[in-house]
Coordinates of C-alpha atoms in Angstrom, one line a residue:
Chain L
X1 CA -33.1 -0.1 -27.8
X2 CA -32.2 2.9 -29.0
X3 CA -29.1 5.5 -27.5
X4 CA -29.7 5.1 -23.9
X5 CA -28.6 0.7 -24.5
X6 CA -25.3 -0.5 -25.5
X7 CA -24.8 -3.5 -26.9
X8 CA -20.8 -5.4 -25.3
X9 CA -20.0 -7.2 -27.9
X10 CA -17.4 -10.4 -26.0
X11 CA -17.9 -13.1 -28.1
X12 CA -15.8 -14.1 -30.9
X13 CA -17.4 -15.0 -34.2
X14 CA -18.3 -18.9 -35.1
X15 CA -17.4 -20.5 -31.8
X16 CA -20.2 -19.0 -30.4
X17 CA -23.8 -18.4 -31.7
X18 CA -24.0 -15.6 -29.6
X19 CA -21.5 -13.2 -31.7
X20 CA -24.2 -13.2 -34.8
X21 CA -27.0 -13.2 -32.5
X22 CA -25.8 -10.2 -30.8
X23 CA -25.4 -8.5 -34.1
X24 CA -29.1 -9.8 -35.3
X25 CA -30.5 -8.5 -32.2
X26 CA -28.1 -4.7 -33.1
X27 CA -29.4 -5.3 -37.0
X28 CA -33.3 -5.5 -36.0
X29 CA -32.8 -2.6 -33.7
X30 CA -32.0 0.1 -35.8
X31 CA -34.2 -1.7 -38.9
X32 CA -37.1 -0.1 -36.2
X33 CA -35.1 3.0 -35.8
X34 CA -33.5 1.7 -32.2
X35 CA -30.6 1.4 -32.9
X36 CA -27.9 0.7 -29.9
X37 CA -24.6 1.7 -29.8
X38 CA -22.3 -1.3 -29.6
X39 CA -18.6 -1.7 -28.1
X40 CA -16.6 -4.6 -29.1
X41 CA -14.7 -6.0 -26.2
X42 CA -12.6 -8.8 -25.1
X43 CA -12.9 -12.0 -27.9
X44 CA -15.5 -9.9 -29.4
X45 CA -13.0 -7.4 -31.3
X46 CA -11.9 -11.1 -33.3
X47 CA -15.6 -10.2 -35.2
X48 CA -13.8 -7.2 -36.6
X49 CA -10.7 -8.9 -38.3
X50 CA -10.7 -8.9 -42.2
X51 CA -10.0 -12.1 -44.4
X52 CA -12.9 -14.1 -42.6
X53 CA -13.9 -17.2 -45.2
X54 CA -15.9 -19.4 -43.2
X55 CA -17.3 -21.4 -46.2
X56 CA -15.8 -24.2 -45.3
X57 CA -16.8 -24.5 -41.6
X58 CA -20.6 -23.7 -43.3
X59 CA -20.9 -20.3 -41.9
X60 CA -21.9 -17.1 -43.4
X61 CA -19.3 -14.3 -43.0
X62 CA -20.2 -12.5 -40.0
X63 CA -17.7 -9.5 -41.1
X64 CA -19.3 -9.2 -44.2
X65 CA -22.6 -8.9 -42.1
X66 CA -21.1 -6.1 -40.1
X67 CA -20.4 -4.0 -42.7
X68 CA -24.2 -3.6 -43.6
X69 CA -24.6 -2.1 -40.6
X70 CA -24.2 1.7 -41.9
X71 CA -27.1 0.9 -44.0
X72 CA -29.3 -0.2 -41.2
X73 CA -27.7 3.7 -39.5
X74 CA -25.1 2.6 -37.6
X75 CA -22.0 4.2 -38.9
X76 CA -19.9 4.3 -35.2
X77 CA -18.7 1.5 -33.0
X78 CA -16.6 1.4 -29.8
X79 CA -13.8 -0.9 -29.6
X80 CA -11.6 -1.4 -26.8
X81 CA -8.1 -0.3 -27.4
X82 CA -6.8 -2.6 -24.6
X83 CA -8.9 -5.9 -25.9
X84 CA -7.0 -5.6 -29.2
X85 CA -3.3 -4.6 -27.4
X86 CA -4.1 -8.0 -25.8
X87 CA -4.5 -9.8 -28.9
X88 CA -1.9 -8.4 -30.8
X89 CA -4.3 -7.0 -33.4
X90 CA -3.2 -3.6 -34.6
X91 CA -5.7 -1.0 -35.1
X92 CA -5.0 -0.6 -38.8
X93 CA -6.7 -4.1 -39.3
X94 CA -9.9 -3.6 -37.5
X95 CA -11.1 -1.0 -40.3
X96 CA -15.1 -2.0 -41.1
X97 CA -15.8 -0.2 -44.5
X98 CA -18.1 2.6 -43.8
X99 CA -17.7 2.2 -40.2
X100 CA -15.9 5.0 -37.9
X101 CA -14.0 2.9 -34.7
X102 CA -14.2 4.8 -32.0
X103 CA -11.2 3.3 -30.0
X104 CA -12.5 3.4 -25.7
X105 CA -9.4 3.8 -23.0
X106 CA -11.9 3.6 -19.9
X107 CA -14.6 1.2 -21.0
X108 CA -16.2 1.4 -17.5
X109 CA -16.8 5.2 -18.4
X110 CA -18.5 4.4 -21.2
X111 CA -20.7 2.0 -19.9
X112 CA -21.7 4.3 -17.2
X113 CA -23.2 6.6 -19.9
X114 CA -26.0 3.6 -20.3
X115 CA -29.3 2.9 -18.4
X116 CA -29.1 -1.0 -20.2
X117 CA -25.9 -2.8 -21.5
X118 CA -27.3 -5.8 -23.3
X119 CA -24.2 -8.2 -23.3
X120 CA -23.9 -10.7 -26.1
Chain A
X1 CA -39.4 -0.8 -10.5
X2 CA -39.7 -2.5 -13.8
X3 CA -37.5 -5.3 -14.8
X4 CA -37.1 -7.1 -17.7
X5 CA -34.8 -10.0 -18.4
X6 CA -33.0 -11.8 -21.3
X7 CA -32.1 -15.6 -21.3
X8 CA -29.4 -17.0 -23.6
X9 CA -28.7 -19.9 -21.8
X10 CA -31.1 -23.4 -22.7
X11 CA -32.9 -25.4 -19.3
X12 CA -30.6 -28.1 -17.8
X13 CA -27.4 -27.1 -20.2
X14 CA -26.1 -25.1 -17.2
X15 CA -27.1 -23.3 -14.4
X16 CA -27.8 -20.1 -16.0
X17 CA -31.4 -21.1 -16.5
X18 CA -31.9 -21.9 -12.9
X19 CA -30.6 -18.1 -11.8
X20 CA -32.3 -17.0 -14.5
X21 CA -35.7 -18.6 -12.5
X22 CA -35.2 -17.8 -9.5
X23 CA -33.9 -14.0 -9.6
X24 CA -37.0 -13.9 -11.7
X25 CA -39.3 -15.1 -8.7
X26 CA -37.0 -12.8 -6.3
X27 CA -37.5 -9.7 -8.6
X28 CA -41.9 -10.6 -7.8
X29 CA -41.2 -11.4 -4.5
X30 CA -40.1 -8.2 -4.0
X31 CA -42.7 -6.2 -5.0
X32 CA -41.2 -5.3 -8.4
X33 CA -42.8 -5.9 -11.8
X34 CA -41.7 -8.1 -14.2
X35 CA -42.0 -6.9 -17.7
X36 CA -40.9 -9.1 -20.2
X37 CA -38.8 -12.2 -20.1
X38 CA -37.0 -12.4 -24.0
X39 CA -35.6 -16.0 -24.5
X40 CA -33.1 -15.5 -27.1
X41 CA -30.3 -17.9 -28.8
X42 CA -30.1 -21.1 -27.0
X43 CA -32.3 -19.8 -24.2
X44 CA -35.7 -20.1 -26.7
X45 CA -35.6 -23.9 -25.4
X46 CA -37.2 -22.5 -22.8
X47 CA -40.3 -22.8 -25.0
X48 CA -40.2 -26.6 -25.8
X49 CA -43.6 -28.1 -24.0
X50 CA -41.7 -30.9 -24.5
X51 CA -39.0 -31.9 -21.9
X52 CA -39.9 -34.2 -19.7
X53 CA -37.0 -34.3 -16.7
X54 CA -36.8 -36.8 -14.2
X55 CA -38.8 -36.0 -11.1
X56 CA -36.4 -35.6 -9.1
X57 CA -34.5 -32.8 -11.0
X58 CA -36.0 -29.2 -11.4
X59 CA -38.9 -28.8 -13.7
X60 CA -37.7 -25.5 -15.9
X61 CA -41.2 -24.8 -17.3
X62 CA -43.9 -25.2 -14.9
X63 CA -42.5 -22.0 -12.8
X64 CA -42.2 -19.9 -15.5
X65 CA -46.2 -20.7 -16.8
X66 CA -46.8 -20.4 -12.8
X67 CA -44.9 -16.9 -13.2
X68 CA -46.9 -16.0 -16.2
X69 CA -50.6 -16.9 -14.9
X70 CA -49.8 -15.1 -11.8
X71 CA -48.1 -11.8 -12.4
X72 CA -48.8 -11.7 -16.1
X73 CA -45.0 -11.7 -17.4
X74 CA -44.9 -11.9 -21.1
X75 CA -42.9 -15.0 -22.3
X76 CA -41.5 -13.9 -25.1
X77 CA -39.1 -16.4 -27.4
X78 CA -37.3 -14.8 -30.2
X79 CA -39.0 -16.4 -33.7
X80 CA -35.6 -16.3 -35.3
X81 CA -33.3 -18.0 -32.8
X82 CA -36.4 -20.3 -32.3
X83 CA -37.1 -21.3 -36.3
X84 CA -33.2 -22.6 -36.3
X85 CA -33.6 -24.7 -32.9
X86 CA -36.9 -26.4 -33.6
X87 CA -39.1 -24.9 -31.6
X88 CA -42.4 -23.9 -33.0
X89 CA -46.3 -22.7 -32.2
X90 CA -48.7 -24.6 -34.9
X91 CA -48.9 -21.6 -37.4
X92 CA -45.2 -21.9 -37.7
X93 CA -45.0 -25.6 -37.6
X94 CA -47.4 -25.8 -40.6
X95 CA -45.9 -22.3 -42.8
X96 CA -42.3 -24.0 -42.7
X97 CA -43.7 -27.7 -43.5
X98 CA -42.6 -29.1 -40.2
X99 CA -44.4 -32.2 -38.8
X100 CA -45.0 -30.9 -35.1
X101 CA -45.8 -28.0 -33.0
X102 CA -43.5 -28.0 -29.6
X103 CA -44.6 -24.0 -28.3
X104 CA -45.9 -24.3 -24.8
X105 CA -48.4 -22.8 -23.1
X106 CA -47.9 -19.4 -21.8
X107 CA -44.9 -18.9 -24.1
X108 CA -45.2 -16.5 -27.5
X109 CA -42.9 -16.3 -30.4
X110 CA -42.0 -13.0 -30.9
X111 CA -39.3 -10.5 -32.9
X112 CA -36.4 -8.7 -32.0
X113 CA -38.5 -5.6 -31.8
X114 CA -39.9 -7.0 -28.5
X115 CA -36.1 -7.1 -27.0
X116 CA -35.9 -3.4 -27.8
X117 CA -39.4 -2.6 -26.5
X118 CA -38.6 -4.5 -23.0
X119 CA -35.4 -2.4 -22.9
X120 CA -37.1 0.7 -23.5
X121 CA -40.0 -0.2 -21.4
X122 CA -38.1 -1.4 -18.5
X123 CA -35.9 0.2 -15.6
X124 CA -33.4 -2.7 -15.4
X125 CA -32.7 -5.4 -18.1
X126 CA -30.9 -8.1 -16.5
X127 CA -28.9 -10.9 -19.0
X128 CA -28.5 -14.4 -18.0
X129 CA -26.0 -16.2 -20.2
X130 CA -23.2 -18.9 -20.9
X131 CA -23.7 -22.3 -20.6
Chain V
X1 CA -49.2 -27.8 -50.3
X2 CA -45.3 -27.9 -51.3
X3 CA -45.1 -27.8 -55.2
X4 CA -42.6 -28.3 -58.0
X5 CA -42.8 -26.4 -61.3
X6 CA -41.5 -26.8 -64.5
X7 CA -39.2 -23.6 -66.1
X8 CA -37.3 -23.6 -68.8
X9 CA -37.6 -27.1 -68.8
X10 CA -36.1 -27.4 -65.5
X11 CA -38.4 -28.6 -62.5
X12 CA -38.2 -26.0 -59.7
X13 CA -39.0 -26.8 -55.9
X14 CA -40.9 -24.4 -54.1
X15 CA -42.4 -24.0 -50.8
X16 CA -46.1 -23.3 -49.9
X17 CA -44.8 -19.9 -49.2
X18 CA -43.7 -20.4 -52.8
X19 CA -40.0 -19.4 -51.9
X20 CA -37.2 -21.7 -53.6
X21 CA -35.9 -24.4 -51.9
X22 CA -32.7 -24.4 -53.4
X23 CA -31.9 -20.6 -53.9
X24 CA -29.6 -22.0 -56.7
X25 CA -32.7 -22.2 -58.8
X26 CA -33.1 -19.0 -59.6
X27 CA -33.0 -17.5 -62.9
X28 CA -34.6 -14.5 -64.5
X29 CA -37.5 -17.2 -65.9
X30 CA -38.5 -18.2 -62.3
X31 CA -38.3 -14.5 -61.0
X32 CA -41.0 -13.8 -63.9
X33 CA -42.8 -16.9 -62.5
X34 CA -42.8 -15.7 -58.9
X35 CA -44.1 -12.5 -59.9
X36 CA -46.9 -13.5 -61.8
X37 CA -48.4 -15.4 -58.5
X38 CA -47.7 -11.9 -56.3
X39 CA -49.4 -9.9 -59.3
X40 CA -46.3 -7.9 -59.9
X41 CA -45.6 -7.3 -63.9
X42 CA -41.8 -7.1 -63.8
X43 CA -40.4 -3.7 -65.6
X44 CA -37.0 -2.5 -65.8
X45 CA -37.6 -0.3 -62.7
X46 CA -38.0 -4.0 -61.0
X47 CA -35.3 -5.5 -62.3
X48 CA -33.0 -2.4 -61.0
X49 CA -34.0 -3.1 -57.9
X50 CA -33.7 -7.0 -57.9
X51 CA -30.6 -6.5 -59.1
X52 CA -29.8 -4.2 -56.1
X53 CA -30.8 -6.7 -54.0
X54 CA -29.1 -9.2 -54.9
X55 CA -25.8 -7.3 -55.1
X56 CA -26.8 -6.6 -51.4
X57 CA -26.9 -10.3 -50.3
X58 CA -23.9 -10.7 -51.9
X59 CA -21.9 -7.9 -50.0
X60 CA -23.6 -8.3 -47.2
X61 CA -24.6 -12.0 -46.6
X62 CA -28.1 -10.5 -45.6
X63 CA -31.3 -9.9 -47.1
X64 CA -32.1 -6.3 -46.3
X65 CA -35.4 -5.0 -44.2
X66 CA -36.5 -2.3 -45.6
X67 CA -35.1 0.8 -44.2
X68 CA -31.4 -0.7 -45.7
X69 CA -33.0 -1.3 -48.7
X70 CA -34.4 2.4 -49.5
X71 CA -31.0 3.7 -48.0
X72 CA -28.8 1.0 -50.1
X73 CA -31.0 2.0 -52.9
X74 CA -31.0 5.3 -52.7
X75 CA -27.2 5.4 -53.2
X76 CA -27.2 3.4 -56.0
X77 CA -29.8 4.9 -57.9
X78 CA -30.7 8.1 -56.9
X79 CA -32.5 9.9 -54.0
X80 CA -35.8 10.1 -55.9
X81 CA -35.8 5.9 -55.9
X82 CA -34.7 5.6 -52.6
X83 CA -38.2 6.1 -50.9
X84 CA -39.8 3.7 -49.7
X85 CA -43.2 5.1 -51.4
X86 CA -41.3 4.3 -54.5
X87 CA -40.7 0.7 -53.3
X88 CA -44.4 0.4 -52.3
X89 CA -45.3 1.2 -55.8
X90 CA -43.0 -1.6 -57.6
X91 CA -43.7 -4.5 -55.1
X92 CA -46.8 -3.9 -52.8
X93 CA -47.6 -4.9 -49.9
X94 CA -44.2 -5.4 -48.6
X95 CA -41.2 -3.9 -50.4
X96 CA -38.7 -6.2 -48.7
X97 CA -41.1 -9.3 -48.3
X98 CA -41.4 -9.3 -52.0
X99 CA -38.8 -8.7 -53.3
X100 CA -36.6 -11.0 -51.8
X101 CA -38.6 -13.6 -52.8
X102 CA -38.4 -12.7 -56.4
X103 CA -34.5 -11.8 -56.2
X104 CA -34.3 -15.4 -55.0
X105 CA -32.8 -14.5 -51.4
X106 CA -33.8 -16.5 -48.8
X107 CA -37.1 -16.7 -46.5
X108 CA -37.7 -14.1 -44.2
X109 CA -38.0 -15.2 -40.7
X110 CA -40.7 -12.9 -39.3
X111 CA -38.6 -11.4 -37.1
X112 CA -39.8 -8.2 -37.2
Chain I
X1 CA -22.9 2.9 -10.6
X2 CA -22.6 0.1 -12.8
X3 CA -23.6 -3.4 -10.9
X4 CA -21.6 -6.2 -12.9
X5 CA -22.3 -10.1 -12.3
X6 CA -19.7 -12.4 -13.2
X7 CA -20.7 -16.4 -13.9
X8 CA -17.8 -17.5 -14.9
X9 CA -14.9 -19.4 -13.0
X10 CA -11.9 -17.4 -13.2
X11 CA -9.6 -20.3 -14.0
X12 CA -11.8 -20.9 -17.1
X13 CA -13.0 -17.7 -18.9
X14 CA -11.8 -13.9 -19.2
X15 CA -15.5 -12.8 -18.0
X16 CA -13.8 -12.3 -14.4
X17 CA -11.1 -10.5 -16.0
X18 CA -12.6 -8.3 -18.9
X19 CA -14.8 -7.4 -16.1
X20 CA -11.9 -6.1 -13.5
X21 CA -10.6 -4.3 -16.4
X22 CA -13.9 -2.4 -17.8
X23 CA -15.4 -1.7 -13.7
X24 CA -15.1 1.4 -12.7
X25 CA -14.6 3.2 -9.3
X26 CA -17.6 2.7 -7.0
X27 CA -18.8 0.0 -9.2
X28 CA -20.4 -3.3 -7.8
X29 CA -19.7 -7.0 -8.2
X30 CA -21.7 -9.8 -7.6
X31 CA -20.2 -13.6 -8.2
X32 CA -22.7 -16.0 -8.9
X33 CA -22.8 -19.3 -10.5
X34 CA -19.2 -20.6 -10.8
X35 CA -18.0 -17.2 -10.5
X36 CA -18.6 -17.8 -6.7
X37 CA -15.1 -19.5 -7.0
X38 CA -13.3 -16.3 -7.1
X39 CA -14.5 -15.3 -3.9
X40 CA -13.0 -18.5 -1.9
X41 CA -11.4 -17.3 0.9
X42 CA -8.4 -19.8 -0.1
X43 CA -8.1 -18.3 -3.6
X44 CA -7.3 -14.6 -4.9
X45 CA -10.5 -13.0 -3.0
X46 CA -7.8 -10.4 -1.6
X47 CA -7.5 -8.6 -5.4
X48 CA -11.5 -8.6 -5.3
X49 CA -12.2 -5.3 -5.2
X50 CA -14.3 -3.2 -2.6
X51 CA -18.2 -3.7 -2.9
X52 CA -18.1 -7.5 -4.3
X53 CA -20.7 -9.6 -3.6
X54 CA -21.1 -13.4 -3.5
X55 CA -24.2 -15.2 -4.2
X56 CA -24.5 -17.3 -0.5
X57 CA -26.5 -20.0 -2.4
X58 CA -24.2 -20.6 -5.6
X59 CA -21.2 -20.3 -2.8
X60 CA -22.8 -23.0 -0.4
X61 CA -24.0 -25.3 -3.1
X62 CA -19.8 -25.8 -4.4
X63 CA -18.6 -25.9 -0.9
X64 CA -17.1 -22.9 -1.6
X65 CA -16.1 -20.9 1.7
X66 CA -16.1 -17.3 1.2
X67 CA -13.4 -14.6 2.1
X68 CA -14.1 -12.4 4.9
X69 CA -13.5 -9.2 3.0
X70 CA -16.6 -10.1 0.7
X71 CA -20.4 -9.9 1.6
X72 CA -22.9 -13.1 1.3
X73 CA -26.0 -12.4 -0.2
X74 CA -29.4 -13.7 -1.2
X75 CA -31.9 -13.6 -3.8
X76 CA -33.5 -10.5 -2.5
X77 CA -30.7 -8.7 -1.7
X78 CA -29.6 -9.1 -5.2
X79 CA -32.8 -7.7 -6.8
X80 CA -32.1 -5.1 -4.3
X81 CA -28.6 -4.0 -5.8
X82 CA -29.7 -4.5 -9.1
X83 CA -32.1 -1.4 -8.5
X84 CA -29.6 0.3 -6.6
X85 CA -27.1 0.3 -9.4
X86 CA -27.7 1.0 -13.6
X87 CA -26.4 -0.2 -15.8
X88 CA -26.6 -3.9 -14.9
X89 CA -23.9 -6.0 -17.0
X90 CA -23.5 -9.1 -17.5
X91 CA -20.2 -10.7 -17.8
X92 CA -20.3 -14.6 -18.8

């Protein structure tokens, strides 16, 4: 996939499939050295609130699973400053050990930097 | 122009599949060449050679073998997303000890690596998803 | 051919991969076990890194492919481990493959 | 330019919406599926922006009589601004 893709990130984790599938699909990219960059957006920042324990519901943790991506090389993320505002979730929270959050003001500018945005 | 497209969204659970078909056909139609269709979460029921719809209702698997004999489009279901959902070629079926082989013809499991090679191969990557 | 064997006097499912069908299973015993059918003769440079990843699987939730296993490694023991040559040399053919099997993490599924 | 296709109905999801937020100027829009319902002339097609599109299939199957102020397309038309426009995103 590699710098010229970016995966948007919109759903948020355990309702849908799609949120760990989207970071499977990020995962196995940069394993082969493709990695994407990724911007969480709309439901999708949810993935990037601490104190997930889905044991219950028979889920793995899909936050846990985000913070191994700095050792698959991706140590940056985009998040949308105005997805979160929304929410109520303050930046503070969102921290992803090992992971620098780049918060975006103008998402559209950053998606125009992309020849592919693979949404998930 | 070179277009590749990925399918989240299963046959007859919404209409996503459907667009999914038919902007696929438009995309030939039009002179372009299609790449690589990557079926990925719920769209890898794509790959099931086993639905059987009604005949009046739209037949979701015929067109896209058609698609494949004629313009040689790879068909490409994710193994991953497809191991969870049951759907299976025979060296699968029998390495995870399951009693049938569904895979159809024209389809090939395939890794994520081949989501990355379509985007990096292609000029446009189109996504059809949502139920 | 789906097997059972007996380890520690406790009867252990397997798969005709040989993986465990209960990743509970696992013990050091069955680890030994699992080697001896990939022709691997556990040392302590193998159990460093079966350790490893299995303390990755439990921060993580994931087993690793290989290139976060020779970086994960590679913090925690040292540059000179964290090559994947090294890894080659402990658990041939595939680093990963094999030893997530013998760490007792779960199947692989051949995405990659 | 970015070319963004919304499936969503508005009344239902935020894809519509995250979308209006993220587009930038000189973007593209295309509704299709049961995003077409957003471009009913009796609904809130007036905040639409400039260059939205409208499936004329996905419109005509729901009955769905599109505003004036957007442009009905077909399949080819669409392949057409997808290679007018990069990236392509998907919002559903």
């Amino acid at each position: 996939m590699s710098t010229h893709t970016l995966a948007l990130c919109r759903q948020a984790p355990y309702g849908s499939a799609l949120a760990r599938e989207g970071l499977e699909a990020v995962l196995a990219a940069a394993a082969m050295d493709q990695a994407p960059d990724v911007l969480f957006l709309g439901d999708g920042v949810f993935q990037l609130t601490a104190d997930q324990a889905p044991q219950e519901i028979g889920q793995k943790s899909l936050y846990r699973n985000l913070q191994a991506l700095p050792m698959f090389g991706v140590e940056r993320i985009y998040v949308c400053r105005q997805s979160l505002a929304d929410r109520g979730i303050s930046t503070e929270s969102i921290a992803v050990p090992g992971i620098e959050v780049e918060l975006v003001t103008d998402p559209g500018a950053l998606l125009a930097r992309y020849q592919h945005v693979l949404s998930f | 122009m070179k277009f590749s497209l990925v399918v989240y969204s299963a046959p007859h659970a919404g209409e996503a599949a459907a667009s999914a078909l038919r902007f696929a056909r438009a995309v030939v139609d039009q002179g372009h060449e299609l790449y690589r269709v990557f079926f990925y979460a719920d769209g890898v029921h794509h790959g099931s050679a086993l639905a059987a719809p009604p005949q009046d209702e739209q037949d979701l698997l015929t067109p896209w073998q058609e698609l494949r004999q004629a313009n040689d489009v790879d068909l490409v279901v994710c193994i991953a997303a497809a191991q969870r959902r049951g759907v299976l070629s025979h060296s699968e079926a029998e390495r995870l000890e399951r009693p049938a082989a569904n895979l159809a013809d024209g389809f090939e499991l395939g890794g994520l690596g081949q989501l990355a090679d379509a985007t990096a191969q292609s000029d446009r990557v189109v996504t059809f998803g949502g139920q | 051919m789906s097997k059972s064997v007996t380890i520690e006097g406790r009867e252990i499912a397997l798969d005709k991969e040989g993986y465990l069908r209960n990743l509970d299973d696992w013990s050091p015993a069955v680890a030994e076990y699992m080697a001896e059918t990939e022709g691997v003769e556990l040392t302590e440079a193998h159990w460093e890194v079966l350790k490893l990843m299995q303390d990755f699987y439990r921060q993580f939730e994931l087993s690793p492919a290989m290139r976060p296993l020779v970086k994960y490694v590679g913090q925690q023991l040292g540059a000179d481990k964290g090559r994947s040559i090294y890894l080659m040399q402990l658990f041939p053919p595939s680093p990963a493959r094999v030893a997530s099997k013998l760490a007792g993490l779960p199947k692989p599924t051949n995405c990659l | 330019m970015a070319l963004h296709i919304v499936n969503r109905s508005p009344y239902r999801s935020s894809a519509l919406r995250d979308c209006l937020n993220t587009m930038a100027e000189g973007d593209a829009l295309l509704l299709i599926e049961d995003g077409v319902y957003a471009a009913s002339a009796s609904a809130q097609a007036g905040a639409m922006p400039a260059g939205t599109y409208c499936l004329g299939a996905d419109a005509d199957a729901r009955g769905v009589s599109v505003s004036d102020a957007i442009a009905r397309i077909d399949d080819a038309r669409w392949v057409a601004l997808c290679v007018e426009h990069t990236p392509v995103v998907s919002w559903f």
